[in-house]
XYZ file of C-alpha atoms in Angstrom:
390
model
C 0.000 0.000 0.000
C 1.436 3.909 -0.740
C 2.612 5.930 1.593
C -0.288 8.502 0.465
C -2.780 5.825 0.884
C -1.504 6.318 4.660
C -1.349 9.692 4.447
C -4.917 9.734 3.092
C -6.193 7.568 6.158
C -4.794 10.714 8.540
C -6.800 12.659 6.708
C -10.272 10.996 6.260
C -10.163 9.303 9.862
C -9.940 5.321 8.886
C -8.024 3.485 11.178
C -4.480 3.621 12.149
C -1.938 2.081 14.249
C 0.737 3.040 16.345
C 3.848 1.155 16.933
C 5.121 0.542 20.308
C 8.148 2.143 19.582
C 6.000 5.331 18.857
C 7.834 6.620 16.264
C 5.724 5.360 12.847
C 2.321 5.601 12.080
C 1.387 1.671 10.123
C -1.779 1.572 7.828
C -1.694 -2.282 6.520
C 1.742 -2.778 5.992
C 2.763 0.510 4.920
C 4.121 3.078 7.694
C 5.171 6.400 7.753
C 7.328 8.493 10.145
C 5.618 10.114 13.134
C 7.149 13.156 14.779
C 8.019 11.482 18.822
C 11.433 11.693 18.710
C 11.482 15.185 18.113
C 11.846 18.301 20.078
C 8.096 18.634 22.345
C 9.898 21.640 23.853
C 8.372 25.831 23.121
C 11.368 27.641 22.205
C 11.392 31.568 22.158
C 11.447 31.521 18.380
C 7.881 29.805 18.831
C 6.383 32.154 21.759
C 7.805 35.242 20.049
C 5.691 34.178 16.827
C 2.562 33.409 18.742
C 2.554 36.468 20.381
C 3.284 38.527 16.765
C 0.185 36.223 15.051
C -2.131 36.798 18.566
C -1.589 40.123 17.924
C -3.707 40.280 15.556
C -6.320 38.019 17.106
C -6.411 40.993 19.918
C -7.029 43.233 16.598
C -10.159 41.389 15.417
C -11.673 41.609 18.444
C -11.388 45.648 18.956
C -12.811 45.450 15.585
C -16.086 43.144 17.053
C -16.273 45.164 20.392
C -16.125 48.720 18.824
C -19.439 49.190 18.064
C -21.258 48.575 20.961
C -19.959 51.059 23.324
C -19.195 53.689 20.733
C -22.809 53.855 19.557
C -24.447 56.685 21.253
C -21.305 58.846 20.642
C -21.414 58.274 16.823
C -25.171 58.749 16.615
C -24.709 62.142 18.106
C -22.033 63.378 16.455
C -22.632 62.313 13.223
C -26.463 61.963 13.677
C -27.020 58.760 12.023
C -30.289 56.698 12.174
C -30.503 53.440 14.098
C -31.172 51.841 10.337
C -27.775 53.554 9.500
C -25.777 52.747 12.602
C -27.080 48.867 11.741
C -25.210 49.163 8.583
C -22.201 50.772 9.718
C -22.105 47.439 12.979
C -23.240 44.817 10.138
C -20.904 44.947 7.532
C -17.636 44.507 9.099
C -19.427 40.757 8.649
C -19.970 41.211 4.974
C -16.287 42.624 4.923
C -15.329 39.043 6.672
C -16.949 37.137 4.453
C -14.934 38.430 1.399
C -12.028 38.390 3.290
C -12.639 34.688 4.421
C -13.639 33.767 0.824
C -10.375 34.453 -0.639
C -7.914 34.012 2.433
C -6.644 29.896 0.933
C -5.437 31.980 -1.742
C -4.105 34.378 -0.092
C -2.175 32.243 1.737
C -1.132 30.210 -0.168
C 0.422 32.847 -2.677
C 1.946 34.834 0.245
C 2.507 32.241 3.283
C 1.283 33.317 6.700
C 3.606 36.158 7.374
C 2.594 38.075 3.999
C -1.159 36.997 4.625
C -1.217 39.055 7.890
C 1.150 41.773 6.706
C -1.512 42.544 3.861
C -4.558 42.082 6.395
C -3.123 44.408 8.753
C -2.736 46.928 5.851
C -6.531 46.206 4.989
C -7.317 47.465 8.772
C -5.075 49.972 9.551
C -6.570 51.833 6.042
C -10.024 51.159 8.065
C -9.725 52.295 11.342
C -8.078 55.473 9.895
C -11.198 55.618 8.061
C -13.217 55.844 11.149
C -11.275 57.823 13.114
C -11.301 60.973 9.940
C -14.798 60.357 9.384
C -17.541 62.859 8.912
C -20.356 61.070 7.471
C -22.028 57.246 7.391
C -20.085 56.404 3.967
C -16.610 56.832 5.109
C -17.929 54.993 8.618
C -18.933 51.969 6.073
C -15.982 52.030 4.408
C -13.500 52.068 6.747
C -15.896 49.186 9.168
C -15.719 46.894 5.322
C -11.791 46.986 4.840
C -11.559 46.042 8.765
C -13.871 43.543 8.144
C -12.026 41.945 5.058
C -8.671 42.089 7.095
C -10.262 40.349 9.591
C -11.466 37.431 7.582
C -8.379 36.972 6.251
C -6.472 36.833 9.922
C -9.542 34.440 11.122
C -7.929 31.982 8.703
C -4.417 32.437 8.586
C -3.601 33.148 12.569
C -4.704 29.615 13.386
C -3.492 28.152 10.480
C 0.304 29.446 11.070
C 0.109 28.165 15.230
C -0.927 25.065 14.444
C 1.702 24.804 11.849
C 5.015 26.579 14.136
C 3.594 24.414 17.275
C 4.657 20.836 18.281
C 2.046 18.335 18.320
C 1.804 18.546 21.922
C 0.941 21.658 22.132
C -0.708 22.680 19.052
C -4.434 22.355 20.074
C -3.404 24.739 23.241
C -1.861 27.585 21.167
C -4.241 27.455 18.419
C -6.791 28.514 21.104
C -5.076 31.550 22.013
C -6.490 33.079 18.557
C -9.583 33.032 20.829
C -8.492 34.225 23.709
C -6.790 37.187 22.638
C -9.851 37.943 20.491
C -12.139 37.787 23.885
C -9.299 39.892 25.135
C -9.826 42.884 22.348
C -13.334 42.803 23.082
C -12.835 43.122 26.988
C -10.399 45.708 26.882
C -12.832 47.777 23.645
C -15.735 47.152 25.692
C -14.464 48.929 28.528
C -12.334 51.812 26.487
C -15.147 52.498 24.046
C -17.535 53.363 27.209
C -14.895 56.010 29.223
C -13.129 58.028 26.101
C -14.208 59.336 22.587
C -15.117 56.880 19.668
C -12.592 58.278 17.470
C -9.812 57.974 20.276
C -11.512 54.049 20.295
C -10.680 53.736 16.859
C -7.032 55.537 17.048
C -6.483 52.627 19.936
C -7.365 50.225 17.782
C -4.794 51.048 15.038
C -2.092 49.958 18.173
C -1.904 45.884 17.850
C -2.399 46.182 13.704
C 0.682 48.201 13.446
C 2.600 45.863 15.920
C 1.482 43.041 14.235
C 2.192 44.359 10.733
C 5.991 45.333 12.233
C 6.657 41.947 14.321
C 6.029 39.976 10.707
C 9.184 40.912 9.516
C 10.979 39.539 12.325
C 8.940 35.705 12.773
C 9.864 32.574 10.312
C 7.600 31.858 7.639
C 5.480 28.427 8.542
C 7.767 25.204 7.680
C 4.617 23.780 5.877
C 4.260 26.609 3.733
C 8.208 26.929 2.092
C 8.318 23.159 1.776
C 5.357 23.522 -0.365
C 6.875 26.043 -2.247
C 9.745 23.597 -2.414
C 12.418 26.154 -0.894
C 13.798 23.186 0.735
C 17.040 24.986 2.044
C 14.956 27.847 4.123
C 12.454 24.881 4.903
C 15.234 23.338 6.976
C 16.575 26.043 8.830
C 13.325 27.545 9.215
C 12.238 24.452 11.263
C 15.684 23.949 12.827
C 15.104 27.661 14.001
C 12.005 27.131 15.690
C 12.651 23.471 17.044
C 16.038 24.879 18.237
C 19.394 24.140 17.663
C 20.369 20.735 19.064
C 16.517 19.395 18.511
C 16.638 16.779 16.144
C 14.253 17.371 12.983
C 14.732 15.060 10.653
C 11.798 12.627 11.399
C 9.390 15.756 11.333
C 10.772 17.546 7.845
C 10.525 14.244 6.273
C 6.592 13.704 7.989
C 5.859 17.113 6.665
C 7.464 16.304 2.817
C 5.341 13.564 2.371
C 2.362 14.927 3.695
C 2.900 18.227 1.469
C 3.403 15.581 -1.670
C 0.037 14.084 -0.927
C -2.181 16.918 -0.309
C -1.056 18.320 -3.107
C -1.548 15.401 -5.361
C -5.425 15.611 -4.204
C -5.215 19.431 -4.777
C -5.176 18.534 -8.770
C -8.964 17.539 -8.118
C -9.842 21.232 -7.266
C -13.114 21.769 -4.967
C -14.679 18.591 -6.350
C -12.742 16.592 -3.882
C -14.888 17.936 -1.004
C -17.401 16.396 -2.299
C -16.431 13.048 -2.243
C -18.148 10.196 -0.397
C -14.636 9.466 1.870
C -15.007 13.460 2.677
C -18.217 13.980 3.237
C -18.290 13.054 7.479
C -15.541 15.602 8.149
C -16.944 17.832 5.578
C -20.543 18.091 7.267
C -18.866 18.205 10.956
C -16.446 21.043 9.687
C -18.811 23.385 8.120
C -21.899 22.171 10.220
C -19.975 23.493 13.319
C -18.596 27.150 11.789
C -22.668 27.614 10.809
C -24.611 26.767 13.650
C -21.902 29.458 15.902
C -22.656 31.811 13.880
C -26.442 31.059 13.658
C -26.068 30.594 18.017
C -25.958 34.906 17.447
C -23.163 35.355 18.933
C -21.617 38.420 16.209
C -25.105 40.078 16.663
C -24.980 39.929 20.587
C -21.623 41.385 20.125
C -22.223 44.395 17.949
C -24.958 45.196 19.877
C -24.147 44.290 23.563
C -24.849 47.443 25.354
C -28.204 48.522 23.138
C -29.315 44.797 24.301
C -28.573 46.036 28.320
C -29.852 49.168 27.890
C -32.826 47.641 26.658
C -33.125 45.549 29.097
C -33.072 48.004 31.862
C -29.438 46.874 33.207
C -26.525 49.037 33.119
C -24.837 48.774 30.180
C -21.143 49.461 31.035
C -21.461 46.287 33.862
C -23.355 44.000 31.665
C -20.676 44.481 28.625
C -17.826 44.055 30.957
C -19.310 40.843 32.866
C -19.842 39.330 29.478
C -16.452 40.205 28.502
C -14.770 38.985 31.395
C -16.610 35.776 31.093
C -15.995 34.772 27.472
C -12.204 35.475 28.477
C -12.541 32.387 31.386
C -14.112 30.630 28.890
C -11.281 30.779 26.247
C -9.008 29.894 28.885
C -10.441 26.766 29.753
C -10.364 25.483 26.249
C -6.827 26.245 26.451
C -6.196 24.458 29.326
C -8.204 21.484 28.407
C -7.832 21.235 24.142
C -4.962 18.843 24.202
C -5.542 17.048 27.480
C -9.315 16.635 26.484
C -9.260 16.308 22.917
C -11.527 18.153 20.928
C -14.544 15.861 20.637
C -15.864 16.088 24.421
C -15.228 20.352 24.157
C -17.327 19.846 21.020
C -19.996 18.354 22.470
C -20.150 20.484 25.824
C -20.546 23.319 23.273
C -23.107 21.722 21.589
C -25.413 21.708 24.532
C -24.409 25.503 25.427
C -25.325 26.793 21.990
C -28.939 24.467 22.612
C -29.421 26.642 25.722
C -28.095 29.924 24.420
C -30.313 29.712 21.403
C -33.586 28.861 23.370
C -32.608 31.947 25.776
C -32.141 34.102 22.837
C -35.455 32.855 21.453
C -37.440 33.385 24.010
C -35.694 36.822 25.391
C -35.755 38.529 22.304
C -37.559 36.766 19.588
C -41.213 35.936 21.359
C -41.041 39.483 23.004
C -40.247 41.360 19.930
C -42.993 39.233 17.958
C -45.360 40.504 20.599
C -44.421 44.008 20.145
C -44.743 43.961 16.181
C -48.100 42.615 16.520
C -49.437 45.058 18.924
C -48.013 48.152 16.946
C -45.624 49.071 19.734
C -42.596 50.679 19.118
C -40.478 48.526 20.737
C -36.612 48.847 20.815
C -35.960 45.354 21.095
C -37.936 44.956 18.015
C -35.793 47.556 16.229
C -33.089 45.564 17.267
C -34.121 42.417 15.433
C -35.417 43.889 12.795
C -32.518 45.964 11.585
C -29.712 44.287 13.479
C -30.454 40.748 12.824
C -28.381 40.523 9.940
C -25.177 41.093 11.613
């Protein structure tokens, strides 16, 4: 049997052994190289490169937390409707999704370091948007170019951790794309509501422009150069970030022939999704990304203190609790990813998103309903009406 046949089994999830020696991975009688005898330890290279690529997690999420304590300042100064402050909070969304929907390429023409260098471009150009703006267009504007930054960095942050991490700790820093995100929403939250929205948005130009400088100075993903076959800079690349004495030779030759395979199936195009052998991890995949975002979690973002307001609690407390407790949140799945595994943090979520989505339902939704019906002017209505589609 081939040694992508192997390879292939990774992928798709059909069974595999592993010696007792741990160091191959046997599918029938074929076996290929696991990475145990190499270095498990985090070197500085590594942490120095997280904290460059989390920068820019800590960047999206100024860019989700902005404008819900910034809204009655904007609305005043530039007196804009609540229809047209629900387009300026809803399309940083539509700016992720074209960011999102061209990001593989993106990445794979420029590697992770030149994905986030041109992101960060995409939202610096934005926020300065925001802060010089004077009317609703140049608010849109400058919201859609953060937005299409962002979508990119939602891809290519986790992508380049899991790809500079060992094995033993890739689940763990992975995570902390998410945890710096809940970070940048705490720490907007609470900004937005004590200064000026235009001083918010200034503030949020800080981590893109430390991300966009700390690029130049983190290696380019291993995965990435030995697919662009720059074997030379592939080795000391990984040498760099394994450190010195480490011994890499099992894992450069794990990650050749995995590089060879995928990009034999990569001749197929998008066609290969859609194969019967895909189409379990395909659902699961895409079947998770679309019920968060259907659990209204952007929505409840954008619009955090409006909801409390409406609501009758104190806004500034409310958006800080709910900061505060996304951020515990994130840490636990940090602490528990690779000791865990992802399946049982799946499924806890699962049942969360159940609950959230019947509390949302019958906070909002039935009350709102209500209100339409009787001809009230409700502001929760308003709300769903105009901010749903965030």
């Amino acid at each position: 049997m081939e040694k992508n046949e192997v390879l292939e089994g990774l992928v798709t999830g059909k069974p595999v052994i592993i010696d007792e020696a741990a160091t191959s991975v046997r599918y029938g009688d074929s076996t290929v190289g696991c990475n145990h005898n190499g270095s498990s330890s985090v070197t500085g290279t590594v942490i120095f490169s997280t904290l460059v690529a989390i920068s820019g997690a800590y960047a999206f999420g100024n860019a989700v937390g902005y404008s819900s304590p910034v809204k009655s300042g904007i609305t005043e100064d530039l007196g804009l409707s609540l229809a047209e402050y629900a387009v300026f909070s809803s399309i940083l969304t539509v700016g992720g999704m074209l960011g999102a929907a061209c990001s593989g390429k993106i990445a794979d023409l420029l590697g992770g370091r030149g994905a986030m260098g041109i992101s960060e471009v995409f939202c610096i150009t934005g926020w300065l948007a925001i802060v010089f703006s004077k009317d609703a267009q140049w608010l849109n504007l400058g919201r859609l170019l953060i937005g299409c930054g962002s979508g990119v960095l939602c891809y290519v942050i986790p992508l380049y951790l899991s790809e500079i991490a060992t094995k033993n700790v890739r689940g763990a820093f992975a995570s902390l794309f998410t945890v710096m995100l809940c970070c940048g929403k705490a720490v907007m939250f609470i900004i937005g509501s004590l200064i000026n929205w235009r001083t918010s948005a200034l503030i949020g130009v800080v981590p893109c422009v430390l991300q966009l400088i700390g690029v130049f100075f983190i290696p380019e993903s291993p995965r990435w150069l030995a697919k662009t076959n720059e074997t030379k800079e592939f080795e000391a690349t990984l040498r760099r970030l394994r450190g010195e004495k480490a011994n890499i030779s099992q894992e450069a030759t794990d990650i050749r022939l995995y590089t060879e395979y995928m990009q034999q199936i990569a001749d197929g195009g998008l066609r290969n999704l859609f194969q019967k052998r895909y189409i379990n991890p395909l659902i699961v995949g895409v079947g998770l990304m679309v019920f968060q975002q259907f659990g209204g979690l952007s929505g409840f973002s954008y619009y955090t203190s409006f909801i409390f307001e409406s609501a009758g609690f104190p806004s500034k407390v409310g958006s800080i609790a709910i900061a505060v407790l996304q951020i515990l949140m994130a840490i636990l799945g940090v602490l528990f990813i690779d000791k865990s595994g992802r399946r049982p943090l799946l499924l806890v979520n699962i049942g969360r998103w159940n609950m959230l989505g019947l509390c949302h339902y019958r906070t909002f939704i039935l009350p709102a309903g209500f209100s339409c019906k009787q001809g009230t002017n409700s502001h929760i209505g308003d709300y769903w009406s105009i901010g749903f589609p965030a």
